[in-house]
XYZ file of C-alpha atoms in Angstrom:
558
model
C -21.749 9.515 38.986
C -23.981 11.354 41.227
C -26.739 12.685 39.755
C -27.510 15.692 42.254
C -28.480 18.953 41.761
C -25.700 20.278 44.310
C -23.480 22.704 42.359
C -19.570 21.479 42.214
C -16.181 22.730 41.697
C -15.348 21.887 37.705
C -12.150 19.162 38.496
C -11.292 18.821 34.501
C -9.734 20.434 31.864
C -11.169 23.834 31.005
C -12.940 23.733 26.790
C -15.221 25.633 25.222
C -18.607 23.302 26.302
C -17.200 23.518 29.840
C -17.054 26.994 29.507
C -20.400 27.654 28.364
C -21.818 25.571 30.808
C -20.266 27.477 33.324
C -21.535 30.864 32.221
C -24.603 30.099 31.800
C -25.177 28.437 35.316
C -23.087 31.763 36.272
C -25.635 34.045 34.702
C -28.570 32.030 36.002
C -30.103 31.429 32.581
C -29.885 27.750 34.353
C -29.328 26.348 37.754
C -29.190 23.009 37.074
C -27.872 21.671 34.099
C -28.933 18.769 32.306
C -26.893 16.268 29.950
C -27.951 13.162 28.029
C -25.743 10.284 26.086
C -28.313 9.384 23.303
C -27.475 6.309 21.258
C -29.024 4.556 18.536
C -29.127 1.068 19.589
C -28.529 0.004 16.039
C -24.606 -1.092 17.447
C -22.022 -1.271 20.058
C -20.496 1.603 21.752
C -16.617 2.540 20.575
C -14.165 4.186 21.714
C -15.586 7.568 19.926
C -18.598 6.869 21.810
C -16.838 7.056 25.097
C -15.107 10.360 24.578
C -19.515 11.585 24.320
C -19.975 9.265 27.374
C -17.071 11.110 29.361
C -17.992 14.556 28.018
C -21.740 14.247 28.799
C -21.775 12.761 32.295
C -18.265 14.248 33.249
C -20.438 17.732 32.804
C -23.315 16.672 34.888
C -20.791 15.540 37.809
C -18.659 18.590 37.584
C -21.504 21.075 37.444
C -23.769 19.272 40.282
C -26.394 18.131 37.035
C -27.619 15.387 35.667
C -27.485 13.125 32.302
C -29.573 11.187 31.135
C -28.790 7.682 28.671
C -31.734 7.923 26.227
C -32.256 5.480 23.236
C -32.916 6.742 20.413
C -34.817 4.441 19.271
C -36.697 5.400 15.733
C -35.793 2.746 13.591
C -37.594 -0.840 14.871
C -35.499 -2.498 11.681
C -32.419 -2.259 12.940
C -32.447 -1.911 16.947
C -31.966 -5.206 18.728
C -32.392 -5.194 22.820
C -28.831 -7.035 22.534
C -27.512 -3.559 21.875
C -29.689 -1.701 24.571
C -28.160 -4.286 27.417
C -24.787 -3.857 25.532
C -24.420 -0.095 25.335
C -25.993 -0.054 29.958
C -23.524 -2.321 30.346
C -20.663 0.053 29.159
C -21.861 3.439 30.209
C -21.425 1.505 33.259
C -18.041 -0.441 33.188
C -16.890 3.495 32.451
C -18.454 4.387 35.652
C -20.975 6.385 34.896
C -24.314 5.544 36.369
C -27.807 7.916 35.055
C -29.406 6.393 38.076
C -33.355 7.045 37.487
C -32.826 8.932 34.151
C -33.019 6.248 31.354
C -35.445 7.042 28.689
C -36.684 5.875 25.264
C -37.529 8.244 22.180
C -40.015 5.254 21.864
C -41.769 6.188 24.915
C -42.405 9.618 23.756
C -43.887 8.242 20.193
C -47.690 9.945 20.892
C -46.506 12.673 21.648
C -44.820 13.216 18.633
C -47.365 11.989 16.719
C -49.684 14.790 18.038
C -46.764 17.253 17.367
C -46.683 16.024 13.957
C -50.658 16.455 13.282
C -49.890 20.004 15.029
C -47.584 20.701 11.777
C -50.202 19.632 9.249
C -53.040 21.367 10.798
C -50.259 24.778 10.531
C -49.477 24.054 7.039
C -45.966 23.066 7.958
C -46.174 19.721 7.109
C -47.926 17.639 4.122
C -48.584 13.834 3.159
C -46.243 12.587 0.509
C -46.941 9.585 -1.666
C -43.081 9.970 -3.810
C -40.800 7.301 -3.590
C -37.531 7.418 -1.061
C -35.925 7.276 -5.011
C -38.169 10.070 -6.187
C -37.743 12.179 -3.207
C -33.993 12.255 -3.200
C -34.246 13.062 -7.316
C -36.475 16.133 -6.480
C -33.767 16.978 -3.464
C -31.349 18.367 -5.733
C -28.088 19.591 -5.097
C -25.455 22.026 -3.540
C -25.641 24.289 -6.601
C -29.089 23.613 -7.726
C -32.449 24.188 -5.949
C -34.889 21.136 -5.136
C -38.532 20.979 -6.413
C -42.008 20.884 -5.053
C -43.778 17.635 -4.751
C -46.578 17.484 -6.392
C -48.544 16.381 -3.387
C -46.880 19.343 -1.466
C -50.261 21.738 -1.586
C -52.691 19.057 -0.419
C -55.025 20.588 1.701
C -54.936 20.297 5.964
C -57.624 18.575 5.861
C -56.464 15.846 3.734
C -53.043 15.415 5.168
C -54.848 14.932 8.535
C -57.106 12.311 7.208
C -53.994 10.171 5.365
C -52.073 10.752 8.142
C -54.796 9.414 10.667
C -54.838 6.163 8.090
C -51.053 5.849 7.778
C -51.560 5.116 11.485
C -54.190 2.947 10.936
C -52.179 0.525 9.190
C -54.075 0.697 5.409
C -50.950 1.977 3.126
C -47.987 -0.568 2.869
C -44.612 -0.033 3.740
C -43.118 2.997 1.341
C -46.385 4.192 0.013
C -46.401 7.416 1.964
C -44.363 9.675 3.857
C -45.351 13.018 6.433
C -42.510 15.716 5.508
C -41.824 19.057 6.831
C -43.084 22.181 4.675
C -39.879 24.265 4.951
C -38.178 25.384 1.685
C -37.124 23.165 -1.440
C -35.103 26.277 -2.424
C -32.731 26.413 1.273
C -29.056 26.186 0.604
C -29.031 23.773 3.619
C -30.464 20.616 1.834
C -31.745 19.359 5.480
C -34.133 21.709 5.409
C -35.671 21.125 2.217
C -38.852 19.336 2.835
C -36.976 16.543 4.852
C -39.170 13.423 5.882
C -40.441 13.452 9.248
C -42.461 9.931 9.519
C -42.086 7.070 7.466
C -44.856 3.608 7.125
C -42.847 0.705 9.000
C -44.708 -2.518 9.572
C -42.364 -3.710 11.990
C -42.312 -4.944 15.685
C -40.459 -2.111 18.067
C -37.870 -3.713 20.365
C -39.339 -1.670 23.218
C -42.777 -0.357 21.602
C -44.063 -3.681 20.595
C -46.631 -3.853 18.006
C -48.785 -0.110 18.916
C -47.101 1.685 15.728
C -46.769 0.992 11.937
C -45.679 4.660 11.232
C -42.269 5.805 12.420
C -40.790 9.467 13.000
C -37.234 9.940 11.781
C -34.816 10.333 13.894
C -34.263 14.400 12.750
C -37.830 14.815 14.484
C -37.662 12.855 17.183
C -34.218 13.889 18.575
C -34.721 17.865 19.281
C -38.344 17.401 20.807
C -36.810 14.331 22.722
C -34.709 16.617 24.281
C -37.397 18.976 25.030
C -39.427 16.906 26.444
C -36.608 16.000 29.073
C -35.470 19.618 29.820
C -32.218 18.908 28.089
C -30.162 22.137 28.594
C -26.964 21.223 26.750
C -27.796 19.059 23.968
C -24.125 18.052 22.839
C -23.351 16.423 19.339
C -20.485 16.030 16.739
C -19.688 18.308 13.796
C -21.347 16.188 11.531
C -24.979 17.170 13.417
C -24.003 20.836 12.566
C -25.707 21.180 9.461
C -28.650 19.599 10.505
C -28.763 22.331 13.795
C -31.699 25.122 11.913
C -33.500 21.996 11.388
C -33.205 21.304 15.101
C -34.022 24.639 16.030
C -37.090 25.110 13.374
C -38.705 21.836 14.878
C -38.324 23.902 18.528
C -39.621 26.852 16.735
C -42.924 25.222 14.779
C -43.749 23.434 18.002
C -45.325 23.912 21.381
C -42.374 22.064 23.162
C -42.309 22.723 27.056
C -38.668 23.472 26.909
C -35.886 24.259 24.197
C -32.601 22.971 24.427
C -29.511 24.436 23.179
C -27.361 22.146 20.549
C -23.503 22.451 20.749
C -21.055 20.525 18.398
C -17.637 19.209 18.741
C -15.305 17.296 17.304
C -15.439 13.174 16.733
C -12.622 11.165 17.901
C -11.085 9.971 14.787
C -8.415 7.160 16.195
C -5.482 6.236 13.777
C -5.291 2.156 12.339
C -8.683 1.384 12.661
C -11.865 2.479 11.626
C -14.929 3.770 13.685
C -17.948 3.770 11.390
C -20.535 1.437 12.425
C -21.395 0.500 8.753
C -17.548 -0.947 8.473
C -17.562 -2.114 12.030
C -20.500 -4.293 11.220
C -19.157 -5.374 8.036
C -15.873 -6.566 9.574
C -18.115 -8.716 12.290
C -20.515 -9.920 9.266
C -17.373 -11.066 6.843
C -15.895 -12.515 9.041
C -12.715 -10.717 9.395
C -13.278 -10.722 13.367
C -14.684 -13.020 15.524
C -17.286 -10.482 16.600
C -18.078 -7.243 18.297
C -15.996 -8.314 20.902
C -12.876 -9.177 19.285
C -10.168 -7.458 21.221
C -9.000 -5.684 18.124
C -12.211 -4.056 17.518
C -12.344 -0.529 18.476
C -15.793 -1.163 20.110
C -15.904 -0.589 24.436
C -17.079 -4.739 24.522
C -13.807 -5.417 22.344
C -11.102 -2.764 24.073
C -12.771 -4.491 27.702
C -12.259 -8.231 25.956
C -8.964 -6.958 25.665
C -7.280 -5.932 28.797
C -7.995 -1.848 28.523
C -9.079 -0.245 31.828
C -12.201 2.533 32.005
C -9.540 4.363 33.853
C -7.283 4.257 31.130
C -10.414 5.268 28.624
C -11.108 7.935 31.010
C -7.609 9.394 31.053
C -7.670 9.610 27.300
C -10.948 10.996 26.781
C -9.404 14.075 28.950
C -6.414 14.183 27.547
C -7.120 14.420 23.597
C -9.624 17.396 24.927
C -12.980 18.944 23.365
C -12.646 21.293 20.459
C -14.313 21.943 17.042
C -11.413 20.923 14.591
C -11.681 17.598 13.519
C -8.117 15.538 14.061
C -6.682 12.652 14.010
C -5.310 10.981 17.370
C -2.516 8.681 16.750
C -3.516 4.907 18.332
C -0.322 5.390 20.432
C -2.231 7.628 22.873
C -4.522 5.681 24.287
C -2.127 2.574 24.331
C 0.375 4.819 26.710
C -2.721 5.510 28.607
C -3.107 2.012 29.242
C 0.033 1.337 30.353
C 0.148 3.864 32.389
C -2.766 2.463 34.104
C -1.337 -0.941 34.368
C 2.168 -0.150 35.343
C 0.600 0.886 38.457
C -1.961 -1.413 39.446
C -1.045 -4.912 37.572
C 0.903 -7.419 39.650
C 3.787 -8.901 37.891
C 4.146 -12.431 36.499
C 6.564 -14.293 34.489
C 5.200 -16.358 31.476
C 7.494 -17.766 28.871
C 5.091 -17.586 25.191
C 7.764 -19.125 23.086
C 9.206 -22.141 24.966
C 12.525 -23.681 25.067
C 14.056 -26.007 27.570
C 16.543 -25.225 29.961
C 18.361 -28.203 31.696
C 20.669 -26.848 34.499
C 22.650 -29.919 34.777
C 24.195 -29.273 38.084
C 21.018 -28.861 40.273
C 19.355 -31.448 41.556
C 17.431 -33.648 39.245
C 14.486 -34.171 41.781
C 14.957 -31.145 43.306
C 12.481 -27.911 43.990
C 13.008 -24.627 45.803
C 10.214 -21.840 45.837
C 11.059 -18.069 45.870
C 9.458 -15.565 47.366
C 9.055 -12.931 44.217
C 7.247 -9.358 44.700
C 4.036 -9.479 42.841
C 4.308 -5.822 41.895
C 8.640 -3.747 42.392
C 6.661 -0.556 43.447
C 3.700 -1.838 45.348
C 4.707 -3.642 48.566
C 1.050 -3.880 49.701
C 0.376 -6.111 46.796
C 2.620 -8.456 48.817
C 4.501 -12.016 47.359
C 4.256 -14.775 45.741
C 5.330 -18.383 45.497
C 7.788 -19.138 42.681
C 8.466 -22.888 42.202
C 11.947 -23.777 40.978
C 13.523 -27.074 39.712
C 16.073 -28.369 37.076
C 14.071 -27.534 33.868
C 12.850 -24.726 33.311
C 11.213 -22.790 30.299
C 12.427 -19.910 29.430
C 12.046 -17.723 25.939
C 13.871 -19.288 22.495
C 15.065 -15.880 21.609
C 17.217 -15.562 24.806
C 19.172 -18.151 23.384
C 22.010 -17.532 20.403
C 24.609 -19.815 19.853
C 26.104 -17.672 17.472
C 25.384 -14.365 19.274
C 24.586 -11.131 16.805
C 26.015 -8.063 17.932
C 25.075 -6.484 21.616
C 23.254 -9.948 22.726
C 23.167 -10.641 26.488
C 21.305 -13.408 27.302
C 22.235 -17.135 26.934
C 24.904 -17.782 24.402
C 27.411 -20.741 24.939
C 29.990 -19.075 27.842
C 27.973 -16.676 29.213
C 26.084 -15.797 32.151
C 23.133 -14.452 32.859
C 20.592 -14.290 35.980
C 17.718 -15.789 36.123
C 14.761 -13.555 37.665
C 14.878 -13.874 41.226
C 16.740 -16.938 41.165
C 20.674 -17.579 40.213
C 22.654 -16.924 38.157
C 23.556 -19.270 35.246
C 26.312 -20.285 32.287
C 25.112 -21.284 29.272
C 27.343 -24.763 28.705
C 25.759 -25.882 25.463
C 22.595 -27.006 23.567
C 20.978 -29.860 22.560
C 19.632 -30.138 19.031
C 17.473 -32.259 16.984
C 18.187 -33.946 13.612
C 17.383 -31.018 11.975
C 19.915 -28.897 13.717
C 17.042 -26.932 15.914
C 17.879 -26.534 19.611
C 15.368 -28.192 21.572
C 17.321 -27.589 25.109
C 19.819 -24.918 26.507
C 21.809 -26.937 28.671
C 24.100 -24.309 31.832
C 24.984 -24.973 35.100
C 24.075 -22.745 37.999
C 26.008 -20.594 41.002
C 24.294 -22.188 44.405
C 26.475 -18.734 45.833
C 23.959 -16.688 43.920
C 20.568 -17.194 45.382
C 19.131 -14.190 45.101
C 18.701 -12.873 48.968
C 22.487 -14.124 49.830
C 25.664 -12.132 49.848
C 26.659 -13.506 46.656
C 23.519 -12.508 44.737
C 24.966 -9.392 44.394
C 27.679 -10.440 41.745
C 26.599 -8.482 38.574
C 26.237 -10.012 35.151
C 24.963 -8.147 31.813
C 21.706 -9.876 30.958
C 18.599 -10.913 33.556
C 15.873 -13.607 31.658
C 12.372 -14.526 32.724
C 11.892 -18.499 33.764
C 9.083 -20.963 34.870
C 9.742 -24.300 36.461
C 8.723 -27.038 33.737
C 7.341 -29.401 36.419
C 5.164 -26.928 37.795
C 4.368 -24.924 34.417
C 0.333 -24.274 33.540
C -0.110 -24.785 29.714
C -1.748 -21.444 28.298
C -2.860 -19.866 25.107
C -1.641 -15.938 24.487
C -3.200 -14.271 21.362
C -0.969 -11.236 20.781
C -2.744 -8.744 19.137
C -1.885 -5.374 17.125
C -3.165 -2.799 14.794
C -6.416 -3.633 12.920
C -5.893 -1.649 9.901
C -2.065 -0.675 8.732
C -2.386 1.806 7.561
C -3.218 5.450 9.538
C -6.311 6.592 8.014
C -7.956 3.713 5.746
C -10.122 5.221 3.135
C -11.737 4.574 0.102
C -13.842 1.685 -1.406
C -10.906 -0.495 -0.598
C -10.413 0.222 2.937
C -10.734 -3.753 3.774
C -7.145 -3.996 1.551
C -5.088 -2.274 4.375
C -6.381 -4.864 7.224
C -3.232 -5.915 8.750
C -2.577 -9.110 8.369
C -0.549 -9.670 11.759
C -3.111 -8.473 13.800
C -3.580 -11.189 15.739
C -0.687 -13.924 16.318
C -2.299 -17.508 18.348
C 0.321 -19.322 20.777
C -1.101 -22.207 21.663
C 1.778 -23.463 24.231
C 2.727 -21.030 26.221
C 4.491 -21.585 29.486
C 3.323 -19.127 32.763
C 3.905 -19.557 36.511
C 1.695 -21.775 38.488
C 0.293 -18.527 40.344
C -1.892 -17.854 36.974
C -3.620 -20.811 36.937
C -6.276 -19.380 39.288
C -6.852 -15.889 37.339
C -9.985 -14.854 36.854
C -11.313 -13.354 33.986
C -10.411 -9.794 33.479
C -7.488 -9.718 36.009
C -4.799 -8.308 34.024
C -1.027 -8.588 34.683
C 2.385 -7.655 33.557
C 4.315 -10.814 32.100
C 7.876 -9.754 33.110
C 9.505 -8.489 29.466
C 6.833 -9.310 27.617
C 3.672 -6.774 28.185
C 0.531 -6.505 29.923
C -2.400 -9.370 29.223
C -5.405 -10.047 30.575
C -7.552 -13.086 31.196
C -9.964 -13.738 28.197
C -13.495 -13.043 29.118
C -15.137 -15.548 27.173
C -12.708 -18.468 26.044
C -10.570 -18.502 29.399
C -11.577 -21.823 31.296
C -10.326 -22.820 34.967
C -6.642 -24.870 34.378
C -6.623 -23.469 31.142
C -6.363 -20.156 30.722
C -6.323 -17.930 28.026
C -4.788 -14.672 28.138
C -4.902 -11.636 25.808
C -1.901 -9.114 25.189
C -3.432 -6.007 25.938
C -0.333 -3.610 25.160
C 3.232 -3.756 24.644
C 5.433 -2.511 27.542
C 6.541 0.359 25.063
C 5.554 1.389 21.531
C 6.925 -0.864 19.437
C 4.732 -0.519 16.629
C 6.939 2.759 15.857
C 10.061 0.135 14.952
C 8.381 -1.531 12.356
């Protein structure tokens, strides 16, 4: 996105943020707005994430701003640079760019410490030497008011000089703590005395080694945005409670601007789960291969898997921005996706369950190619080669000798066409010992080349093929709900995993065409669905492909 100060024309769905923004660019109270995506880079993005991502840089394009991606950065223990390259890489792939705006709440670490030492020498902040364990006892509850620490009525001078020596490095990890001197008796818990910096002896990702005190990431985030001239500073409902503590940070401070906080709804996203304490779990147990297993919920695993940032896109504006928290069924996004592929991925035929087909009156040595339309809608995506000879591959399940009722495929006696080929009778089957058909043996019309008068005799059923001789050997991992169950919950949210989530075929049988796809391209395997080539496991003459959706819902059947 552009990130110019040129007013524009709003091109998405009106919503409350959108509205506000607009007024208050209307009013003047700003002429340029000013955005920011701000994650912890304790993680990988997910699809939650990218409903912020849209929201916050879909403003600052609409409305001629600008957004900034900041990194919240407060917590050296459990930020990793892995994540910082992970989460640029898919604000990107979305197609969102911040161009020079990307910051780090790291970088603005003395100034916050001077803010802090501003609070102590107002008597709105004290040195606390309670444990975390004591701290949270003295909290207290909903119904019950917190009490004082004892250290709470130290004077300034002696909070300054313990702070100054927190910073120095002389108290261990946990020995002290610099909290906020609100009110232990506030029905909003966040505002009771909350911690504001904590002792850390621990090497900053981006910081290095200049700090063994840390400021939470309740202090850092409002002044953050201050400091940047954030105008809109949008969050989920669950940041709603902690908003006075926002605003009395603003309001105890000398920041050069104050920012406005606005809350919406999280995307909660049926069978599968989006907290980052379970998402890491899953990676660490081993119940996924990692954060970029295609049935992760994470941007890295949804890309893995064949989803488009179109297709994100499209479903970040059409599930909308409001305040009641919902729950989107998974189908959503999936008809998204195809959607999205129906009109841009070329067609293919791949067979993933393989049995013979021996069409004993063509030419045992013989080959034909046929020129098939990589895509029935899209003539500018032009043709491509088919290869055809005797034996072919084509799917077990289009063959019944004993047909069930409404079958019409291969069964022995009848007909069918084969894709952009002839049309064939099914003449019998050969079987091994153990009664198993291991080859559908027809013969074919020559009168019924597709392209010739005679290709336009009609029969019920039309079947997918590939040429055995020319066949390239694949693996297809089919994969489907994580969880199956809606809305796991509980303690024992790892007992509704779905066990089917991911089926391996190891002997697939595609077209010769996809022996050359690169990694990402994604296609429609006539029949079967739309797959894309594996990012990481896919290697040249052996290709692995991914089954990013089902042509329709199925999962409703089941």
């Amino acid at each position: 996105m552009s990130n110019n100060s040129e007013q524009a024309t709003p091109v998405q769905p009106a919503n409350f943020i959108r509205n506000i923004v607009a007024d208050d660019l209307q009013s003047g109270k700003h002429k340029t707005i000013v955005t920011r995506f701000p994650p912890e880079p304790n993680g990988y993005l997910h699809i939650g994430h990218a409903k912020s991502i849209c929201l916050n840089f879909g403003l600052a394009r609409d409305f001629g701003g600008r957004c900034h991606l900041r990194f919240d950065d407060t917590n050296p223990v459990k930020e990793e640079v892995e994540y910082s390259e992970s989460i640029k890489e898919s604000v990107r792939w979305l197609g969102f760019d911040w161009g020079g705006h990307m910051y780090y709440a790291s970088d603005y670490f003395e100034q916050l410490y001077q803010w802090a030492e501003h609070l102590i020498q107002s008597g709105k902040a004290y040195v606390d030497d309670l444990t975390a364990e004591q701290i949270r006892a003295h909290r207290g509850t909903l119904t019950e008011p917190g009490k004082e620490s004892p250290f709470r009525n130290r004077s300034v001078e002696e909070n300054l000089d313990l702070f100054r020596r927190m910073r120095g490095g002389e108290f261990p990890d946990g020995a002290k703590v610099v909290r906020a001197r609100i009110d232990m008796a506030s029905p909003n818990i966040n505002l009771r005395d909350p911690v504001i910096y904590r002792i850390l002896h621990a090497v900053h990702p981006h910081a290095g080694d200049q700090w063994c005190i840390y400021p939470m990431y309740d202090f850092a985030h409002g002044q953050s945005d201050a400091i940047e001239g954030i105008t809109h500073s949008i969050c989920t409902l669950e940041f709603e409670d902690h908003k006075p503590l926002y605003e009395w940070f603003l309001d105890n401070l000398p920041v050069p601007n104050r920012p406005r906080q606005y809350e919406f709804a999280r995307l909660n996203l049926t069978y599968t789960v989006m907290s980052k304490r379970k998402l890491l779990q899953l990676v660490q147990d081993g119940d996924v291969s990692g954060w970029d297993d295609p049935r992760m919920p994470t941007l890295v695993g949804l890309r893995r898997r064949g989803y488009t940032p179109e297709a994100i896109r499209t479903f970040c504006e059409r599930i909308g921005v409001g305040r009641s928290d919902s729950w989107i069924d998974m189908s959503i996004i999936e008809e998204c996706v195809r959607e999205d592929l129906n009109q841009k991925a070329p067609r293919a035929m791949g067979v993933l369950r393989p049995v013979k087909l021996i069409i004993d009156n063509y030419p045992a040595d013989g080959t034909e190619e046929f020129q098939v339309a990589n895509h029935p809608q899209q003539p500018e995506l032009g043709n491509r080669a088919v290869p055809f000879s005797q034996e072919l591959w084509i799917e077990a399940d289009d063959f019944q000798e004993i047909p069930e009722k409404g079958f019409k495929r291969l069964t022995p006696g009848a007909e069918v066409r084969l894709r952009a080929a002839y049309i064939v009778k099914c003449i019998g089957a050969d079987k091994d010992a153990d009664g198993n058909v291991v080859a559908v043996r027809c013969s074919y019309d020559p009168e019924t080349k597709s392209g010739l008068p005679g290709a336009e005799r009609k029969v019920k059923g039309v079947i997918h093929w590939v040429s055995a001789r020319h066949a390239v050997t694949a693996e297809v991992r089919l994969y489907d709900r994580l969880i199956s169950v809606p809305s796991p919950s509980g303690d024992d949210w790892k007992g509704d995993l779905n066990p089917d989530s991911i089926q391996l075929l190891t002997d697939c049988k595609l077209e010769p065409s996809l022996a050359a796809a690169r990694a990402e391209e994604r296609f429609q395997f006539e029949r079967q669905g739309y797959f894309c080539v594996d990012l990481k496991d896919s290697q040249p003459g052996r290709p692995v492909f991914n089954r990013t959706v089902t042509l329709r819902d199925s999962w409703v059947k089941k």
